[in-house]
Each structure stands twice: as C-alpha cells, then as structure tokens.
mmCIF file of C-alpha atoms and ligand atoms in Angstrom:
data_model
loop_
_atom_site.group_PDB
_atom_site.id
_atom_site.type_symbol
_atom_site.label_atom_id
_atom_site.label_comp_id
_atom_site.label_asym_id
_atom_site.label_seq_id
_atom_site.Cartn_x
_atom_site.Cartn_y
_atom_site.Cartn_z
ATOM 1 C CA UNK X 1 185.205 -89.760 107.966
ATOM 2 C CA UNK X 2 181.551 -89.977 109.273
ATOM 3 C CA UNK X 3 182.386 -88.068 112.243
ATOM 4 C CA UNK X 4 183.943 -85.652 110.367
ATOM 5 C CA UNK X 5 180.671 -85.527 108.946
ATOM 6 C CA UNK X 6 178.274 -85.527 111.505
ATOM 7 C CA UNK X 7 180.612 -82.552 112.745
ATOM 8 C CA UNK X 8 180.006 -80.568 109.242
ATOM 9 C CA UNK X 9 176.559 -81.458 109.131
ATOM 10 C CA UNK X 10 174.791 -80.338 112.553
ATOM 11 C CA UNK X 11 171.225 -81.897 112.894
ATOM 12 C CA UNK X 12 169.323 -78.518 112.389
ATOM 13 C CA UNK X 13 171.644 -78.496 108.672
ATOM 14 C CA UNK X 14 170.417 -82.039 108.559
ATOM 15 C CA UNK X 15 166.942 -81.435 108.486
ATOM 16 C CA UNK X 16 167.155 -78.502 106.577
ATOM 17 C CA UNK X 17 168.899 -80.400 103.926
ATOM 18 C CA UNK X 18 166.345 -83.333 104.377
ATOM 19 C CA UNK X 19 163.264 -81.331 103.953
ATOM 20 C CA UNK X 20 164.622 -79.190 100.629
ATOM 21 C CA UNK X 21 165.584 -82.695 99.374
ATOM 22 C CA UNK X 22 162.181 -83.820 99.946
ATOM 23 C CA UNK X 23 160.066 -80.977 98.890
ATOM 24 C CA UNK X 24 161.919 -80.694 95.312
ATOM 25 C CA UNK X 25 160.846 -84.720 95.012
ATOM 26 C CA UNK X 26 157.387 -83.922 96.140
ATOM 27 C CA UNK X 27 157.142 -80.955 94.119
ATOM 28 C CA UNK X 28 159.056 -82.655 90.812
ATOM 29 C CA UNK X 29 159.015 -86.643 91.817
ATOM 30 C CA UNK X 30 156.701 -89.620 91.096
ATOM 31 C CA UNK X 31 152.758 -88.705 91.271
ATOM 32 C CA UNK X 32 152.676 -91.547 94.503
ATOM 33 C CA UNK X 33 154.468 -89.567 97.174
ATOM 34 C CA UNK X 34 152.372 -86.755 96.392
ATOM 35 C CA UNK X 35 149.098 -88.546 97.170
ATOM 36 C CA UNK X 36 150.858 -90.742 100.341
ATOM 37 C CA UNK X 37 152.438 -87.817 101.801
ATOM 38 C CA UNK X 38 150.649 -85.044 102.763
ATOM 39 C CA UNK X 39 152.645 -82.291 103.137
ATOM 40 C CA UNK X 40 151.530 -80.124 105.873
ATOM 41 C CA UNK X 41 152.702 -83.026 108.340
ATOM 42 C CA UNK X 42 156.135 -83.248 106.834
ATOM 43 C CA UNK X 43 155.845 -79.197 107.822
ATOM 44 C CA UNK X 44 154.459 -79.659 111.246
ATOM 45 C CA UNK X 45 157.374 -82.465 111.819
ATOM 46 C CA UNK X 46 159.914 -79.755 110.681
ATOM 47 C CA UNK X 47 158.873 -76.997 112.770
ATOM 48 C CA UNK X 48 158.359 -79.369 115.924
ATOM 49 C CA UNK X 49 162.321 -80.310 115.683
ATOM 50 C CA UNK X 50 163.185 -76.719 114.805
ATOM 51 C CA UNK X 51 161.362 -75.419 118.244
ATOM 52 C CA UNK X 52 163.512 -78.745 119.717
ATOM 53 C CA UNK X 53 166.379 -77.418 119.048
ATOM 54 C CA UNK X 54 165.757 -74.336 119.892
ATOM 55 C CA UNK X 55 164.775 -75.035 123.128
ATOM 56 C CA UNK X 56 167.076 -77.658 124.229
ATOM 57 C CA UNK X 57 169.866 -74.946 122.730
ATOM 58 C CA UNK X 58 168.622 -72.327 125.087
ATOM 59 C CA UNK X 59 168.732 -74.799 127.967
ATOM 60 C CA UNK X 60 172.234 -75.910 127.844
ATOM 61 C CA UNK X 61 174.400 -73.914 129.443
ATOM 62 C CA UNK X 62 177.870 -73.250 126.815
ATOM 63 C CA UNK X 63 180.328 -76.323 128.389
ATOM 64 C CA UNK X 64 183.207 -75.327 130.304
ATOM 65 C CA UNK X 65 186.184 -75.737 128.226
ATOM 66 C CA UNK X 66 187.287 -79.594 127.944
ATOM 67 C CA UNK X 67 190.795 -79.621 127.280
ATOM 68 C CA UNK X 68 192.332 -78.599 130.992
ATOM 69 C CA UNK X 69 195.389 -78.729 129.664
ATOM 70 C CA UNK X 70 197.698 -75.044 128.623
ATOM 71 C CA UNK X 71 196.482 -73.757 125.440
ATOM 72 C CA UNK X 72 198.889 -72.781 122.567
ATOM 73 C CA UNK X 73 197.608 -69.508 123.474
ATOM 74 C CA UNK X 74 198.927 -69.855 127.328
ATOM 75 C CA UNK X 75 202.010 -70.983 126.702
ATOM 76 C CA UNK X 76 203.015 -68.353 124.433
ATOM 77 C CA UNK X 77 201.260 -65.742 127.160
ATOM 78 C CA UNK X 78 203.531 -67.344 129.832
ATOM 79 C CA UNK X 79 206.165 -67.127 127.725
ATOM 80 C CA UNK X 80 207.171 -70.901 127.197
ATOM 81 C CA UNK X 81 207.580 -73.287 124.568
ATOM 82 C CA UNK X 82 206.146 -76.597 123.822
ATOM 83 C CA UNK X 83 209.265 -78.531 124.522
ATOM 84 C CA UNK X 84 210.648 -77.647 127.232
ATOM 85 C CA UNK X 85 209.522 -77.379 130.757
ATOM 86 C CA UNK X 86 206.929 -79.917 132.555
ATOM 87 C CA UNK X 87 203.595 -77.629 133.354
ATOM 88 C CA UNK X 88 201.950 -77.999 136.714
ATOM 89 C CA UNK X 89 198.500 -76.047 137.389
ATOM 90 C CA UNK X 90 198.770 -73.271 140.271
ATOM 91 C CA UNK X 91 195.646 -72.517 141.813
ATOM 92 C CA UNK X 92 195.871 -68.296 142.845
ATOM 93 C CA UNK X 93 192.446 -67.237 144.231
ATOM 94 C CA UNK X 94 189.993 -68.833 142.017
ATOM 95 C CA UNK X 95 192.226 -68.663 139.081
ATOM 96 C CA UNK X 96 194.082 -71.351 137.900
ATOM 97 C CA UNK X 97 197.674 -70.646 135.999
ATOM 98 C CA UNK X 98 200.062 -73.194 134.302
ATOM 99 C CA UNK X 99 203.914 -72.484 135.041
ATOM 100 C CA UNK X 100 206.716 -73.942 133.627
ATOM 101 C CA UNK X 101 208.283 -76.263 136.273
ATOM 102 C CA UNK X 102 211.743 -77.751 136.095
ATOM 103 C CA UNK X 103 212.659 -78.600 139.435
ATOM 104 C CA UNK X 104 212.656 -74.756 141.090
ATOM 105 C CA UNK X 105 211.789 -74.947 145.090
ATOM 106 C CA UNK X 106 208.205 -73.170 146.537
ATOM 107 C CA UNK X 107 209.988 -69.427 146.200
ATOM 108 C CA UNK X 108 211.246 -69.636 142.476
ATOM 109 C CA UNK X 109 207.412 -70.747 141.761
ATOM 110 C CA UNK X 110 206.269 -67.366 143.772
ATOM 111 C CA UNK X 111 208.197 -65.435 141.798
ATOM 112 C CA UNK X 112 207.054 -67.090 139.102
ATOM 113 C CA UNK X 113 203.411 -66.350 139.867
ATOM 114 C CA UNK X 114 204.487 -62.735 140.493
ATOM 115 C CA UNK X 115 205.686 -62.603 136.927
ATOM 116 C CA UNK X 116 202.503 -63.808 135.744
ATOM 117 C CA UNK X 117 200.708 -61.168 137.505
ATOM 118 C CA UNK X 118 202.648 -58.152 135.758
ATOM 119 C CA UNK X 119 201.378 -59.172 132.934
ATOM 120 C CA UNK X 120 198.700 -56.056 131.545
ATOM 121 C CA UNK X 121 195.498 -57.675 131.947
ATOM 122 C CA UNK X 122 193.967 -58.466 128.511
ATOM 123 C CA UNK X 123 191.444 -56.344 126.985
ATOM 124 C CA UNK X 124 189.062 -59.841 126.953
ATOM 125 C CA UNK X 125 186.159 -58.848 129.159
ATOM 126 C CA UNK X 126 184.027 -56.975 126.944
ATOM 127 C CA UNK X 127 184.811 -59.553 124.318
ATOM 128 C CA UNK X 128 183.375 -62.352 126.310
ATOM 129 C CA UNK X 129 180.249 -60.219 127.257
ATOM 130 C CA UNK X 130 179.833 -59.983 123.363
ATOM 131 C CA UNK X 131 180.837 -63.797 123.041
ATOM 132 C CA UNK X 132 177.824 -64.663 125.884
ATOM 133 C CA UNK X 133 175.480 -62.041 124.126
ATOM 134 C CA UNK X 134 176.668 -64.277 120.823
ATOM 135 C CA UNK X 135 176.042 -67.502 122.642
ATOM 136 C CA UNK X 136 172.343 -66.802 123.857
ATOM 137 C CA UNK X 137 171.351 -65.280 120.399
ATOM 138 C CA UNK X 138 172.786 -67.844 117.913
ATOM 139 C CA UNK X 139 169.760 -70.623 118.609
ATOM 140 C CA UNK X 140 167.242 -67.951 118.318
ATOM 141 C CA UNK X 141 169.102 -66.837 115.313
ATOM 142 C CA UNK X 142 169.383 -70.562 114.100
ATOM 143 C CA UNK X 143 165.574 -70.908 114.778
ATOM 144 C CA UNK X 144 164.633 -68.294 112.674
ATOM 145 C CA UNK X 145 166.720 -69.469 110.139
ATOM 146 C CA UNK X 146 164.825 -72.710 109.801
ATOM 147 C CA UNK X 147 161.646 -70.859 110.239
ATOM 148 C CA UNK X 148 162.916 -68.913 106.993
ATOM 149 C CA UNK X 149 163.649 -72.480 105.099
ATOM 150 C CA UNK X 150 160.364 -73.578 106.003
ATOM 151 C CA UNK X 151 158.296 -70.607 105.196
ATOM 152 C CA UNK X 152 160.156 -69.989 102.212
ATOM 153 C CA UNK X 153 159.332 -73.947 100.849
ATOM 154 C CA UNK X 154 156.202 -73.677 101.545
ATOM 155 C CA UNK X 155 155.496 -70.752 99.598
ATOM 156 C CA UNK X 156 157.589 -72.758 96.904
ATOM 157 C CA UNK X 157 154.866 -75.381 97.184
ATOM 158 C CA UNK X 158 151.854 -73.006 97.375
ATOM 159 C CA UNK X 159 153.281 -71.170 94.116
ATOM 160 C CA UNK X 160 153.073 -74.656 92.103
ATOM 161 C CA UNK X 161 150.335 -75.918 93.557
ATOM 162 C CA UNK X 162 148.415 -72.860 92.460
ATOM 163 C CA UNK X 163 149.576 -72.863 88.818
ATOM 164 C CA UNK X 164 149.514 -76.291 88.475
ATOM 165 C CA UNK X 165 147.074 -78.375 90.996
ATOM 166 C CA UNK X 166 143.494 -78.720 90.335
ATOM 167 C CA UNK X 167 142.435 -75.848 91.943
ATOM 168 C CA UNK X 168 144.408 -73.745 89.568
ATOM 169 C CA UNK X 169 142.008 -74.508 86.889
ATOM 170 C CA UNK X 170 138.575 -71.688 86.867
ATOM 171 C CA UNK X 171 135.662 -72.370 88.442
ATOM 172 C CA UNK X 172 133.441 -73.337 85.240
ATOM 173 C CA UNK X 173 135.832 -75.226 83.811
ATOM 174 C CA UNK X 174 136.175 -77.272 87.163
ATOM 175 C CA UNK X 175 132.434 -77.615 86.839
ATOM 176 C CA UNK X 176 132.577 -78.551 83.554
ATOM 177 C CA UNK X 177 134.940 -81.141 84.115
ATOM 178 C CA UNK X 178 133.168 -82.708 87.371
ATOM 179 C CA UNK X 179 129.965 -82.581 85.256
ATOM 180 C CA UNK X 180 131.995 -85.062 82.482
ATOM 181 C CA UNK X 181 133.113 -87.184 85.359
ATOM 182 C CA UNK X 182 129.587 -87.683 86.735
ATOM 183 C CA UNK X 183 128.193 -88.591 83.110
ATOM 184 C CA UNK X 184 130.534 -91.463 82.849
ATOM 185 C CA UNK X 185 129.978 -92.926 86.095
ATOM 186 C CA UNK X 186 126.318 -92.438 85.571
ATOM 187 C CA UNK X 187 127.210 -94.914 82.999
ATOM 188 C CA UNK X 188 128.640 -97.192 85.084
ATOM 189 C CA UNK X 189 126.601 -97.168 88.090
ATOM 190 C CA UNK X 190 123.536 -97.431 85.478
ATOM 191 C CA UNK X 191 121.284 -94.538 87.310
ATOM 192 C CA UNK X 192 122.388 -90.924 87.844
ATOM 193 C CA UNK X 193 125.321 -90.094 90.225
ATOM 194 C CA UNK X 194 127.473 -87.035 91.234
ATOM 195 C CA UNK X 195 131.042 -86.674 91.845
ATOM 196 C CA UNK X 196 132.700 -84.337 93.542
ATOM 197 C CA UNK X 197 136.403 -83.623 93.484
ATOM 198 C CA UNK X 198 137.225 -83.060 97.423
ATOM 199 C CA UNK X 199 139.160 -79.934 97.562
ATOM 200 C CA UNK X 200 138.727 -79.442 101.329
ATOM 201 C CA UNK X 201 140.228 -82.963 101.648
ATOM 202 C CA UNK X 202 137.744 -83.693 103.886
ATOM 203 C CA UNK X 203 136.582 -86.861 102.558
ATOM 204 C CA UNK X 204 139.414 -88.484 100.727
ATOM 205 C CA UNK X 205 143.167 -88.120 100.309
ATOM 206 C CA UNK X 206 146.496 -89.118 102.118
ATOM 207 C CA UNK X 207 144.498 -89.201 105.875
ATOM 208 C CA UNK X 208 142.400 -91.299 104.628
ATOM 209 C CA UNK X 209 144.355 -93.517 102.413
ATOM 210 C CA UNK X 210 142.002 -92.942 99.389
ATOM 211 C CA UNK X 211 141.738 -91.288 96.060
ATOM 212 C CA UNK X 212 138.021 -92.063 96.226
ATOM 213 C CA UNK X 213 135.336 -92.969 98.160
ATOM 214 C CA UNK X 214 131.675 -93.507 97.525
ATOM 215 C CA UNK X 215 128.582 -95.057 99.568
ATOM 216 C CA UNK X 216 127.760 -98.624 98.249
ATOM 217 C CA UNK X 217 124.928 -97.963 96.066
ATOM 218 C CA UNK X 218 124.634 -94.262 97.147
ATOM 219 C CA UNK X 219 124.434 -91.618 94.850
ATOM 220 C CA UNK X 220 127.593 -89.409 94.734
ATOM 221 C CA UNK X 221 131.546 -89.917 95.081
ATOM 222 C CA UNK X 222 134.511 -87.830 96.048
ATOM 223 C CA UNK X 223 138.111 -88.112 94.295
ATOM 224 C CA UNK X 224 140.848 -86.349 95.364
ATOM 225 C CA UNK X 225 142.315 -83.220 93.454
ATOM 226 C CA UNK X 226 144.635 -85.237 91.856
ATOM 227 C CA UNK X 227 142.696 -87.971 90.419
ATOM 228 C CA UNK X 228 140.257 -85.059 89.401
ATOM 229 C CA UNK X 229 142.968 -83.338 87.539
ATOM 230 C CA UNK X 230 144.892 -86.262 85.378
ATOM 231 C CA UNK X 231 140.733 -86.557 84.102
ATOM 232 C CA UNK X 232 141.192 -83.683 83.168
ATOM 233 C CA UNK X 233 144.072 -83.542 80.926
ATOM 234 C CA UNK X 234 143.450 -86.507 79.867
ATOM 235 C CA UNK X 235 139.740 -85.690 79.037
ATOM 236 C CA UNK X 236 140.323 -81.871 77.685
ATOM 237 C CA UNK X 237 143.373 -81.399 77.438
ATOM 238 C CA UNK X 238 144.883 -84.907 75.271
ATOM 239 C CA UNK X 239 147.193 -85.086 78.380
ATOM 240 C CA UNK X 240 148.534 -88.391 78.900
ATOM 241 C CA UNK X 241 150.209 -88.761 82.296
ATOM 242 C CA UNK X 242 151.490 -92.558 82.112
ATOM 243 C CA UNK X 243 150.163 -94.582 84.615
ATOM 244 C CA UNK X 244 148.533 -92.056 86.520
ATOM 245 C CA UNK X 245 146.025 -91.591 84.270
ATOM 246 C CA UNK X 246 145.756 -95.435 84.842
ATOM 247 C CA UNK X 247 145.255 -95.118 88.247
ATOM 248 C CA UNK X 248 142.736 -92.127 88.259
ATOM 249 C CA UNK X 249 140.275 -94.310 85.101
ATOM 250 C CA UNK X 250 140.727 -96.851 88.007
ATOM 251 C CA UNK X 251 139.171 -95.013 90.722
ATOM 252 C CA UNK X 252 136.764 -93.115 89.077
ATOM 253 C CA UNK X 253 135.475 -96.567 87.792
ATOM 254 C CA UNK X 254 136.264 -98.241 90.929
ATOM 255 C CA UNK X 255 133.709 -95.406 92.828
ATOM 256 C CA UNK X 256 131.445 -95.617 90.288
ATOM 257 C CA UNK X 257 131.075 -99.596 90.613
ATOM 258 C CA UNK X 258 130.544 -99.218 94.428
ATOM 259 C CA UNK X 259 127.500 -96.378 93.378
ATOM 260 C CA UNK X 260 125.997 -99.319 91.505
ATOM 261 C CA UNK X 261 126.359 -101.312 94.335
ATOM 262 C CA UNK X 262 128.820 -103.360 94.279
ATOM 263 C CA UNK X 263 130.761 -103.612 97.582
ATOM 264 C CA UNK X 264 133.606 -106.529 97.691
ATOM 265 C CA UNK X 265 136.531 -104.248 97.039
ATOM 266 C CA UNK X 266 138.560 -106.883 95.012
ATOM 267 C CA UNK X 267 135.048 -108.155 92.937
ATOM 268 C CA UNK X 268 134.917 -103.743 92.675
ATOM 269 C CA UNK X 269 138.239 -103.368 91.604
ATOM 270 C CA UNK X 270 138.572 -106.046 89.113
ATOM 271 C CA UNK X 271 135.071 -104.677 87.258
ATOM 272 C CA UNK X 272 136.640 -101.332 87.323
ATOM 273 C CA UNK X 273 139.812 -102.309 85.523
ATOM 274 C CA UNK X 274 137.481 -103.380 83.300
ATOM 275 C CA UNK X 275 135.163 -100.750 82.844
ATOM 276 C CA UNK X 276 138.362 -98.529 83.274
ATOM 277 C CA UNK X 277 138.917 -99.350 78.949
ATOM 278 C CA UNK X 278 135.806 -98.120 78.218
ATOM 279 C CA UNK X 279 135.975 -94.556 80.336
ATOM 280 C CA UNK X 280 139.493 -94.337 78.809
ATOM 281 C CA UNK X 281 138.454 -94.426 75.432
ATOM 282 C CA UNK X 282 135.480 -92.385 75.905
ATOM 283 C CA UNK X 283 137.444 -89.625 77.342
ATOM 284 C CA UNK X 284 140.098 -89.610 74.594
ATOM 285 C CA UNK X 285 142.522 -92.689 74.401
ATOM 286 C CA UNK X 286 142.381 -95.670 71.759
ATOM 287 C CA UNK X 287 141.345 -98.794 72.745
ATOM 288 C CA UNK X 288 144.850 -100.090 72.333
ATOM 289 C CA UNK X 289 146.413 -97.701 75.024
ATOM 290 C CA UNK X 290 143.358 -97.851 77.248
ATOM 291 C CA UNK X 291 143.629 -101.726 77.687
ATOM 292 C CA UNK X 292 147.423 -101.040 77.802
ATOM 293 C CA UNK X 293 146.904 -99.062 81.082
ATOM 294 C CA UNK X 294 144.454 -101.016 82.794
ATOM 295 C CA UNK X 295 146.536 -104.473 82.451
ATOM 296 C CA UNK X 296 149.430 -102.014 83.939
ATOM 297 C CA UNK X 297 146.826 -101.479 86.589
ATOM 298 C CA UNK X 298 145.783 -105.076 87.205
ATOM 299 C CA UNK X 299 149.894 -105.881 87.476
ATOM 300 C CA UNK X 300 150.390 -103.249 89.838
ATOM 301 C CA UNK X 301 147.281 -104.280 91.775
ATOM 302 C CA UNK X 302 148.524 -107.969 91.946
ATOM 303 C CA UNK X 303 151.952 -106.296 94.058
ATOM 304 C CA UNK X 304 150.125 -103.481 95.890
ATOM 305 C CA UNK X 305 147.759 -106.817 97.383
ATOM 306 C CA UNK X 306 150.636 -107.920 99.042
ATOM 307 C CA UNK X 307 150.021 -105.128 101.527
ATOM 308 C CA UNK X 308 146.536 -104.903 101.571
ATOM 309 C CA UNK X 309 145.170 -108.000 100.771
ATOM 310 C CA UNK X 310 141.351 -106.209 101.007
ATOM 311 C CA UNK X 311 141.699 -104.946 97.596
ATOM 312 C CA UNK X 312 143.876 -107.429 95.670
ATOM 313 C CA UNK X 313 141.694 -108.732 93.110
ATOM 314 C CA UNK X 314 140.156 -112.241 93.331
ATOM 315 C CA UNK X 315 141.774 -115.292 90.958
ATOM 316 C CA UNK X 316 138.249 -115.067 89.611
ATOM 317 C CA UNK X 317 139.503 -111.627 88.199
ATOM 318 C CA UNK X 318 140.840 -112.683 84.366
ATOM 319 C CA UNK X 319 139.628 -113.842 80.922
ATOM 320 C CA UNK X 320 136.811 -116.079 81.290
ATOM 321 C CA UNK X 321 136.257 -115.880 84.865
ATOM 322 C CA UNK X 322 133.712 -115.859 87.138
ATOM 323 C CA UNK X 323 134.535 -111.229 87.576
ATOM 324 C CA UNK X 324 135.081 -110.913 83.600
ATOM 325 C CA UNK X 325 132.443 -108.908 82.562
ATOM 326 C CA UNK X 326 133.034 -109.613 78.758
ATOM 327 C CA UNK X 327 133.442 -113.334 78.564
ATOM 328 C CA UNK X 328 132.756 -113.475 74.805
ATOM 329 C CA UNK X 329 136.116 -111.523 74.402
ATOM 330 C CA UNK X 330 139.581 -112.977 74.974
ATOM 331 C CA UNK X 331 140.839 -110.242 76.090
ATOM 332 C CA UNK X 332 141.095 -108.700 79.526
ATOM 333 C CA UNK X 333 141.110 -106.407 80.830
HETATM 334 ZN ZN1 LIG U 401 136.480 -99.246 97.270
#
C-alpha cells in the first residue's frame, strides 16, 4: 500500500501538497506558527527543491526499458501467444528480436527472422521524436508548475496579510495606536518611553526569536506586527483574541519593565505578568479576565521554561514572594 503510494504521490506532488497544507494553517491556524515561522523561508525551501528537481530531472537520462523480456505488444507483432512457444532473443545488427522457439534447427530460425523483417516498418519514429521532445520538456513543464503553486500562495498570503495584518490598518491610526502603547509603558517604566511596532522586521520577530525587545533602561522598544496588532483590537477595537492578547499584554509589559531597568529576564517576566492586569484593564478588559489571562500566561510560562530555562520565572515569582509586586493582595498575578 505505501508504495503504491509513494508511486501516486511523486515528491514534487509531495511538496506541493505539503506547502498548500501548510500555508492554509499559517494563514488560518494557531497565532504561534505564525510568529515561529517566518514564511519567506518556508518559500525559499520550496523553490530550492523545485530547482532540485528540476535539475536532477534534466540530468537523468530517460532509463532504458527494464523489463528485457517480449512485451505483450511483441508477441502479438510476432504473431505468438503467451502459451506456447519458449522465446529466445536474436541479436540482427544492433537490433534485438524475440522468436518463438520450439526446437526448429539454425535455418527454420532464418526464416524466421526473414518473416520478421517483412513486416511494414511501424510508423513509430516520429512518435518517439515527439516522445523525447515530451521527455526533455515535462521537468521544465513540472518546474513551472510548482513555480505557479508557489507564486500563486504567496499572493494568497500577501492578499490576507494586507487586509488583515497590521500594516493593513492607515497610517494615523497606526500612529495613534503606537502612541497608546508608549503611554502605558511610560507607566510602567516610570519616565517617558517610545515603542515602535517593527514592520521592517528588522529588530524583532521569528529571526530573532522575539516579539519584543528593548535596551535595559533605554528609552524605546520594538514589538512585532503581531503583538502590535492584538493591542490593537483589543485596545480600539473590544477585540479579544484569547490568549494572544495574553501574550502581547505580556510583552509589551515585559519591554516596558526592561525600559525601567530591570534586566533578569525571569525577575522581568514575572513583574510583567503582573503589571500585564493592569495594562489589560486599562486598555479595555475587566479585572476578572485580565488576571484570567495573565495566570494563563504564568502556566504557559512555567512549560515554555522547560526549553528555555532563561526566561522561566523564578519560585520567588507568586503570592507573597520575594517578585510579587502587590504583597498586600492575595492574589497573583
Ligand atoms: Zn526580555
């Protein structure tokens, strides 16, 4: 059955499949394997084993036929059956023939040959010119088929990326928007900073493994497009986006902490979870769902430490604790 398969599925169909499957769940999937993958690489990887095949397709040379033995359509040519006769292979000039053999001496097998030789010779010549022409074409034609997939998915991407990303909102209302983001970490940090949302991707993003970054104690921050955006709708537009509005109260806090000067990133996280309530609320949630999405944060942080242990947040990090920043209140974050 899996050979059967593999056979149905050819490894340029295979990738094609792959990368539709995995643009439709980057394009409609979970917010995380937008901001780990970036897709422009997943592009480049596609079009690298597109030219691959390509060019190993236009270095092999089409195989010599396998099966040596008469084919169906020899036999019938010749003019035997399947049963009968054994076969033997005559060589006659650098043509080789299958004859029916049952026991006939060296001259029956001439005649036999003779016989063979009456036959009208096929109109198959120009049909295996067009068959070669066929054969050197097809990977070029296969190539540009994949080009096609990938240009067209791309386009897909562009197309909601522009209606829906970040940059898809207008210029002053972008502006707007940063300028609310800056207010609230100027809160934070306790002096005036700037943050910009880093729609180059120059400073933060998937290459860099960040949604944020900021100078300890500087004065401004970037955030990626995303976390920029679910600020957004959560701050003008009453959009909710689960825990990805979580995550980007998180990192706007988190930023904002390191601004203030702050620069232990598990002693920075844990005060941002905490702060995180307060930025929440301010931009449009009640306390109740605010708190609700930073403890979600603080339980996700607890299994994302196990692979980076820099940023898991120190036992110290919970009610009454050395990192609680409110240890009059029992609750925490
Ligand atoms: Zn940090």
């Amino acid at each position: 059955m899996e050979e059967r398969a593999n056979r149905l599925l050819s490894p340029a169909t295979a990738l094609r499949v792959a990368l539709v499957v995995f643009v439709l769940a980057w394009i409609f999937g979970p917010y995380a394997l937008r901001s780990a993958v970036p897709i422009l690489l997943v592009f480049l990887i596609a079009l690298g084993l597109e030219l691959n095949f390509l060019i190993s397709a236009l270095r092999s040379t089409p195989s010599p036929r396998p099966d040596r033995r008469p084919q169906d359509v020899d036999r019938e040519r010749y003019g035997y059956d399947h049963e009968t006769d054994d076969l033997v292979l005559v060589r006659r000039g650098d043509e080789e023939v299958w004859v029916a053999y049952s026991g006939e001496s060296a001259e029956e097998l001439e005649a036999l040959l003779a016989d063979v030789d009456d036959w009208p010779e096929e109109a198959d010549e120009p049909a295996a010119v067009g068959l070669e022409q066929r054969r050197s074409s097809a990977p070029v034609r296969r190539f540009l088929v994949g080009l096609g997939v990938i240009g067209v998915l791309g386009l897909a991407i562009w197309f909601v990326e522009s209606r829906t990303g970040w940059d898809s909102l207008a210029a002053d209302t972008r502006t707007e928007a940063v300028k609310r983001f800056s207010d609230e970490a100027s809160r934070i940090a306790e002096k005036p900073v700037t943050i910009y949302c880093d729609e180059s991707g120059d400073f933060v993003g998937a290459v860099q493994h960040a949604d944020g970054v900021a100078e300890v104690g500087g004065d401004h921050a970037y955030l990626t497009p995303e976390i920029c955006l679910d600020l957004y709708r959560l701050a003008f537009e009453n959009e909710l986006t689960g825990s990805q509005t979580g995550r980007a109260l998180a990192v706007v806090a988190h930023e904002a902490w390191h601004l203030r000067g702050v620069s232990d990133e598990g002693t920075t996280e844990c005060y941002a979870l905490q702060s995180g309530v307060e930025i929440g609320r301010r931009l449009g949630l009640s306390e109740g769902t605010a708190r609700q999405l930073m403890r979600q944060q603080l339980t996700e942080n607890a299994l994302r430490g196990r692979g980076s242990f820099e940023y898991l947040v120190p036992p110290e990090c919970r009610d009454g604790g050395r990192l609680d920043l409110d240890p009059g209140s029992t609750r925490f974050p």
